[in-house]
Amino acid sequence: MTAPSAPPPGPLLDRYRAGDLRALARAVTLAEAGLPAARPLLRAARERTARAVVLGVTGSPGSGKSTLTDALIAFLRSRGQRVAVLAVDPSSPYSGGAILGDRIRMLRHHADEGVFVRSLASRGALGGLSERTLGVLALMEGAGFDWVILETVGVGQSEVDVAAACDHTLLVVTPAGGDGVQAFKAGIMEIADVIAVNKADLPGADRTVRELMAAQGLGAHDEHTWFAPIRRTIAAKGEGIEAVVAAVEAHRAHLGEDGLQRRREARAALEVRTLVQERLLRRARDLGRDLYARVARGDLDADAAADTLLRGEL
């Protein structure tokens, strides 16, 4: 499959700035492909002063993240707010393809001009985000939405990049599924700003809530520490969604402008670092030649090979 051709940036840029959703879709395609034509669009996206609420939704597979995201869209639209969703789906380690199935659960919003849903393949990224996620996220923010929701792959213990990519992180767990214990072990509790115990009509919900509350108290804290509010939800029925949104908004008030700015700076650092890593890996692929074979034969050690690649001495 060939990369999409780059259109003249002027007309597309004007349409994007005017809030044209088709222009946004085209801009996302260019950014995902890493084409130079995306750069003026990305610069324009960051010129906007209005800030969307950028919410990351994370948790293990099967916890109901997509269903919860769908319920969040419905609730926010009932308040008249515009919502963009970026769903990162897992890529096949063999073909590199992805089903992009999260959009299936949100089909009821497809005709709503106040909702924009886009899926991206993770492309094997272990942190739950692909290397182009942050650029696409910036384009959605710049398009003037009130809320931008980033739903990550759902890889459990590795899924922590979302905390640096978003203003707020919603951790979704389920009762009696071991999710609470896994959250403690993985350190994912440390990135949660709000916790939703989804499928709360299942047995064990009360115990899961108690365990999560106890776990939060075990870490170092003082009078300024934010303890993630724990909210019971039944996303399939739309129950508990208002309480989750209220908890996110309470966390936003807790952060204040200074706290939000620090999170934006962390996002910028992650984006630049991710692009540097991507370009270094591309350089390693392009310049490697027989370097890897020499390491395998023992003619060269891995550290020396890495230094050679970084210096571009091939």
Coordinates of C-alpha atoms in Angstrom, one line a residue:
M1 CA 0.0 0.0 0.0
T2 CA 1.5 3.3 -1.0
A3 CA 1.6 6.3 1.2
P4 CA -1.1 9.0 0.5
S5 CA 0.1 11.8 -1.8
A6 CA 0.6 15.2 -0.2
P7 CA -2.0 17.7 -1.2
P8 CA -1.3 21.4 -1.5
P9 CA -1.2 22.5 2.1
G10 CA -2.9 25.9 1.7
P11 CA -6.6 24.8 1.0
L12 CA -6.4 21.9 3.4
L13 CA -4.9 24.1 6.1
D14 CA -7.7 26.7 5.7
R15 CA -10.4 24.0 5.9
Y16 CA -8.8 22.5 8.9
R17 CA -8.6 25.9 10.7
A18 CA -12.3 26.4 9.8
G19 CA -13.2 23.2 11.6
D20 CA -14.0 21.0 8.6
L21 CA -14.1 17.4 9.8
R22 CA -13.1 16.0 6.4
A23 CA -10.0 18.2 6.5
L24 CA -9.3 16.9 10.0
A25 CA -9.6 13.3 8.7
R26 CA -7.2 14.1 5.9
A27 CA -4.8 15.8 8.3
V28 CA -4.8 12.8 10.6
T29 CA -4.0 10.5 7.6
L30 CA -1.0 12.7 6.7
A31 CA 0.2 12.8 10.3
E32 CA -0.2 9.1 10.7
A33 CA 1.9 8.5 7.6
G34 CA 4.6 10.9 8.8
L35 CA 4.4 13.0 5.6
P36 CA 6.0 16.5 5.5
A37 CA 2.6 17.9 4.4
A38 CA 1.4 17.3 8.0
R39 CA 3.8 19.7 9.5
P40 CA 2.0 23.0 8.8
L41 CA -1.2 21.4 10.0
L42 CA 0.5 20.3 13.2
R43 CA 1.8 23.8 13.8
A44 CA -1.7 25.2 13.2
A45 CA -3.1 22.8 15.7
R46 CA -0.8 24.0 18.4
E47 CA -1.7 27.7 17.7
R48 CA -5.1 27.3 19.3
T49 CA -5.4 28.7 22.8
A50 CA -8.6 26.9 23.8
R51 CA -7.8 23.7 25.6
A52 CA -9.8 20.5 25.3
V53 CA -10.1 18.1 28.2
V54 CA -7.7 15.4 27.0
L55 CA -8.7 12.1 28.8
G56 CA -6.8 8.9 28.5
V57 CA -8.7 5.7 29.0
T58 CA -6.6 2.7 29.9
G59 CA -6.9 -0.7 31.4
S60 CA -6.6 -4.4 30.6
P61 CA -8.3 -6.1 27.7
G62 CA -11.9 -6.9 28.4
S63 CA -12.4 -4.3 31.1
G64 CA -14.9 -2.5 28.9
K65 CA -12.8 0.5 27.8
S66 CA -14.6 0.9 24.5
T67 CA -18.0 0.5 25.9
L68 CA -17.2 3.0 28.6
T69 CA -15.8 5.4 26.0
D70 CA -19.0 5.1 24.0
A71 CA -21.1 5.9 27.1
L72 CA -18.8 8.9 27.8
I73 CA -19.5 10.2 24.3
A74 CA -23.3 9.9 24.8
F75 CA -23.2 11.7 28.1
L76 CA -20.9 14.5 26.9
R77 CA -23.1 15.0 23.8
S78 CA -26.1 15.3 26.0
R79 CA -24.4 18.3 27.6
G80 CA -23.8 19.8 24.1
Q81 CA -20.1 19.2 24.1
R82 CA -18.1 18.1 21.1
V83 CA -16.1 14.9 21.4
A84 CA -13.1 13.4 19.5
V85 CA -12.0 9.9 20.1
L86 CA -8.6 8.4 19.2
A87 CA -8.7 4.6 19.7
V88 CA -5.3 2.8 19.4
D89 CA -5.9 -0.8 18.5
P90 CA -3.3 -3.6 18.7
S91 CA -1.3 -4.6 15.6
S92 CA -0.7 -8.1 14.5
P93 CA 3.0 -9.1 15.3
Y94 CA 3.0 -11.1 12.1
S95 CA 1.2 -9.0 9.4
G96 CA 1.4 -5.6 11.1
G97 CA -2.3 -5.2 10.4
A98 CA -5.0 -4.2 12.9
I99 CA -8.7 -4.8 13.1
L100 CA -9.5 -1.3 14.3
G101 CA -12.5 -2.7 15.9
D102 CA -13.0 -0.1 18.6
R103 CA -15.0 2.0 16.1
I104 CA -17.6 -0.8 15.8
R105 CA -18.7 -0.1 19.4
M106 CA -19.2 3.6 18.6
L107 CA -21.2 3.3 15.4
R108 CA -24.3 4.9 16.9
H109 CA -22.4 8.2 16.8
H110 CA -21.3 8.0 13.1
A111 CA -23.9 10.6 11.9
D112 CA -23.3 13.1 14.7
E113 CA -21.3 16.1 13.5
G114 CA -20.2 16.7 17.1
V115 CA -18.3 13.4 17.3
F116 CA -15.2 12.4 15.5
V117 CA -13.8 8.9 15.9
R118 CA -10.5 7.7 14.5
S119 CA -8.5 4.4 15.1
L120 CA -4.8 4.0 14.9
A121 CA -2.8 0.8 14.9
S122 CA -0.3 0.5 17.8
R123 CA 2.4 -0.8 15.4
G124 CA 3.9 -2.9 18.2
A125 CA 4.4 0.0 20.6
L126 CA 4.7 -1.4 24.1
G127 CA 3.5 1.7 25.9
G128 CA 0.1 1.3 24.5
L129 CA 0.6 4.2 22.0
S130 CA 1.9 4.3 18.4
E131 CA 4.7 6.7 17.5
R132 CA 2.2 8.9 15.6
T133 CA -0.4 9.0 18.4
L134 CA 0.6 12.4 19.9
G135 CA 0.6 14.2 16.5
V136 CA -2.9 12.9 15.8
L137 CA -4.0 13.9 19.3
A138 CA -2.7 17.4 18.7
L139 CA -4.7 17.7 15.5
M140 CA -7.9 16.7 17.3
E141 CA -7.2 19.2 20.0
G142 CA -6.6 21.9 17.4
A143 CA -9.9 21.1 15.7
G144 CA -11.8 22.8 18.6
F145 CA -13.4 19.8 20.4
D146 CA -14.4 20.2 24.0
W147 CA -13.2 16.7 25.0
V148 CA -10.5 14.5 23.3
I149 CA -10.6 10.9 24.5
L150 CA -7.6 8.6 23.9
E151 CA -8.4 5.0 24.3
T152 CA -5.2 2.8 24.5
V153 CA -4.5 -0.7 23.4
G154 CA -5.1 -2.4 26.7
V155 CA -1.8 -4.1 27.3
G156 CA -2.0 -4.0 31.1
Q157 CA 1.4 -3.6 32.8
S158 CA 3.1 -1.8 29.9
E159 CA 0.4 0.7 29.4
V160 CA 1.8 3.8 31.1
D161 CA 2.7 6.2 28.3
V162 CA -0.9 7.4 28.3
A163 CA -0.2 9.3 31.5
A164 CA 2.3 11.5 29.7
A165 CA 0.1 11.9 26.7
C166 CA -3.1 13.2 28.4
D167 CA -4.3 15.7 30.9
H168 CA -6.1 13.1 32.9
T169 CA -6.0 9.3 33.1
L170 CA -9.0 7.1 33.7
L171 CA -8.1 3.5 34.7
V172 CA -10.8 0.9 34.0
V173 CA -10.8 -2.3 36.1
T174 CA -13.3 -5.0 36.6
P175 CA -14.3 -6.9 39.7
A176 CA -13.2 -10.5 40.4
G177 CA -10.8 -10.4 37.4
G178 CA -7.6 -9.8 39.1
D179 CA -7.3 -6.3 37.6
G180 CA -7.0 -4.6 41.0
V181 CA -4.1 -6.8 42.0
Q182 CA -2.4 -6.4 38.5
A183 CA -2.8 -2.6 38.9
F184 CA -0.9 -2.7 42.2
K185 CA 1.9 -4.9 40.8
A186 CA 2.4 -2.9 37.6
G187 CA 2.5 0.5 39.0
I188 CA -0.4 1.5 36.8
M189 CA -2.2 2.7 39.9
E190 CA 0.4 5.5 40.1
I191 CA -0.8 7.0 36.8
A192 CA -4.5 6.8 37.5
D193 CA -6.3 10.1 38.2
V194 CA -9.7 8.5 38.2
I195 CA -10.6 4.8 38.6
A196 CA -13.7 3.2 37.2
V197 CA -14.7 -0.2 38.5
N198 CA -16.7 -1.2 35.4
K199 CA -19.2 -4.1 35.3
A200 CA -20.0 -3.2 38.9
D201 CA -23.1 -5.4 38.8
L202 CA -20.8 -8.4 38.9
P203 CA -19.9 -10.1 42.2
G204 CA -16.8 -8.8 43.9
A205 CA -17.3 -5.1 43.0
D206 CA -17.3 -4.0 46.6
R207 CA -14.2 -6.0 47.4
T208 CA -12.4 -4.5 44.3
V209 CA -13.3 -1.0 45.5
R210 CA -12.0 -1.7 49.0
E211 CA -8.7 -3.1 47.6
L212 CA -8.2 -0.1 45.4
M213 CA -8.8 2.3 48.2
A214 CA -6.4 0.4 50.5
A215 CA -3.7 0.3 47.8
Q216 CA -3.8 4.1 47.4
G217 CA -3.2 4.6 51.0
L218 CA 0.0 2.5 51.0
G219 CA 2.0 4.9 48.9
A220 CA 3.8 8.0 50.1
H221 CA 1.4 10.9 50.4
D222 CA 0.8 14.1 52.2
E223 CA -2.0 16.7 52.4
H224 CA -1.5 17.7 48.7
T225 CA -1.7 14.1 47.3
W226 CA -4.5 13.4 44.9
F227 CA -6.2 10.1 45.6
A228 CA -7.9 8.9 42.5
P229 CA -11.7 8.8 43.0
I230 CA -13.1 5.3 42.5
R231 CA -16.4 5.2 40.7
R232 CA -18.6 2.2 40.0
T233 CA -19.9 2.0 36.5
I234 CA -22.0 -0.3 34.3
A235 CA -21.0 1.1 31.0
A236 CA -23.3 -1.1 28.9
K237 CA -26.2 0.5 30.7
G238 CA -24.8 4.0 30.9
E239 CA -24.7 3.9 34.7
G240 CA -22.1 5.8 36.7
I241 CA -20.9 7.9 33.7
E242 CA -21.9 11.3 35.1
A243 CA -19.9 10.5 38.3
V244 CA -16.8 9.6 36.3
V245 CA -17.0 12.9 34.3
A246 CA -17.5 14.8 37.6
A247 CA -14.4 13.1 39.0
V248 CA -12.3 14.1 35.9
E249 CA -13.5 17.7 36.2
A250 CA -12.6 17.7 39.9
H251 CA -9.1 16.5 39.0
R252 CA -8.8 19.3 36.4
A253 CA -9.7 21.8 39.1
H254 CA -7.1 20.2 41.4
L255 CA -4.4 20.6 38.8
G256 CA -5.1 24.2 38.0
E257 CA -3.4 26.0 35.2
D258 CA 0.1 25.3 36.5
G259 CA -0.5 21.6 36.8
L260 CA -2.1 21.4 33.4
Q261 CA 0.9 23.2 31.9
R262 CA 3.3 20.8 33.5
R263 CA 1.4 17.9 32.0
R264 CA 1.5 19.6 28.5
E265 CA 5.2 19.9 28.9
A266 CA 5.5 16.2 29.7
R267 CA 3.4 15.4 26.6
A268 CA 5.8 17.6 24.4
A269 CA 8.8 15.7 25.9
L270 CA 7.2 12.4 25.1
E271 CA 6.4 13.4 21.6
V272 CA 9.9 14.7 20.8
R273 CA 11.5 11.6 22.4
T274 CA 9.2 9.3 20.5
L275 CA 10.1 10.9 17.2
V276 CA 13.8 10.8 18.0
Q277 CA 13.5 7.0 18.8
E278 CA 11.6 6.4 15.6
R279 CA 14.2 8.2 13.4
L280 CA 17.1 6.4 15.2
L281 CA 15.5 3.0 14.6
R282 CA 14.9 3.9 10.9
R283 CA 18.5 4.9 10.6
A284 CA 19.5 1.6 12.2
R285 CA 17.5 -0.3 9.6
D286 CA 18.8 1.7 6.7
L287 CA 22.5 1.7 7.7
G288 CA 22.7 -1.7 9.5
R289 CA 24.0 -3.7 6.5
D290 CA 26.0 -6.5 7.9
L291 CA 26.5 -4.9 11.3
Y292 CA 24.0 -7.2 13.0
A293 CA 25.7 -10.3 11.4
R294 CA 29.0 -9.1 12.7
V295 CA 27.5 -8.9 16.2
A296 CA 26.0 -12.3 15.9
R297 CA 29.4 -13.8 14.8
G298 CA 31.1 -12.2 17.7
D299 CA 33.3 -9.9 15.5
L300 CA 31.7 -6.8 17.2
D301 CA 30.0 -6.2 20.5
A302 CA 26.5 -4.7 20.6
D303 CA 27.7 -1.5 22.4
A304 CA 30.3 -0.8 19.6
A305 CA 27.6 -1.5 17.0
A306 CA 25.2 1.0 18.6
D307 CA 28.0 3.6 18.8
T308 CA 28.8 3.1 15.1
L309 CA 25.2 3.6 14.1
L310 CA 24.7 6.7 16.2
R311 CA 27.9 8.2 14.7
G312 CA 26.8 7.3 11.2
E313 CA 30.2 5.8 10.5
L314 CA 29.0 3.1 8.1

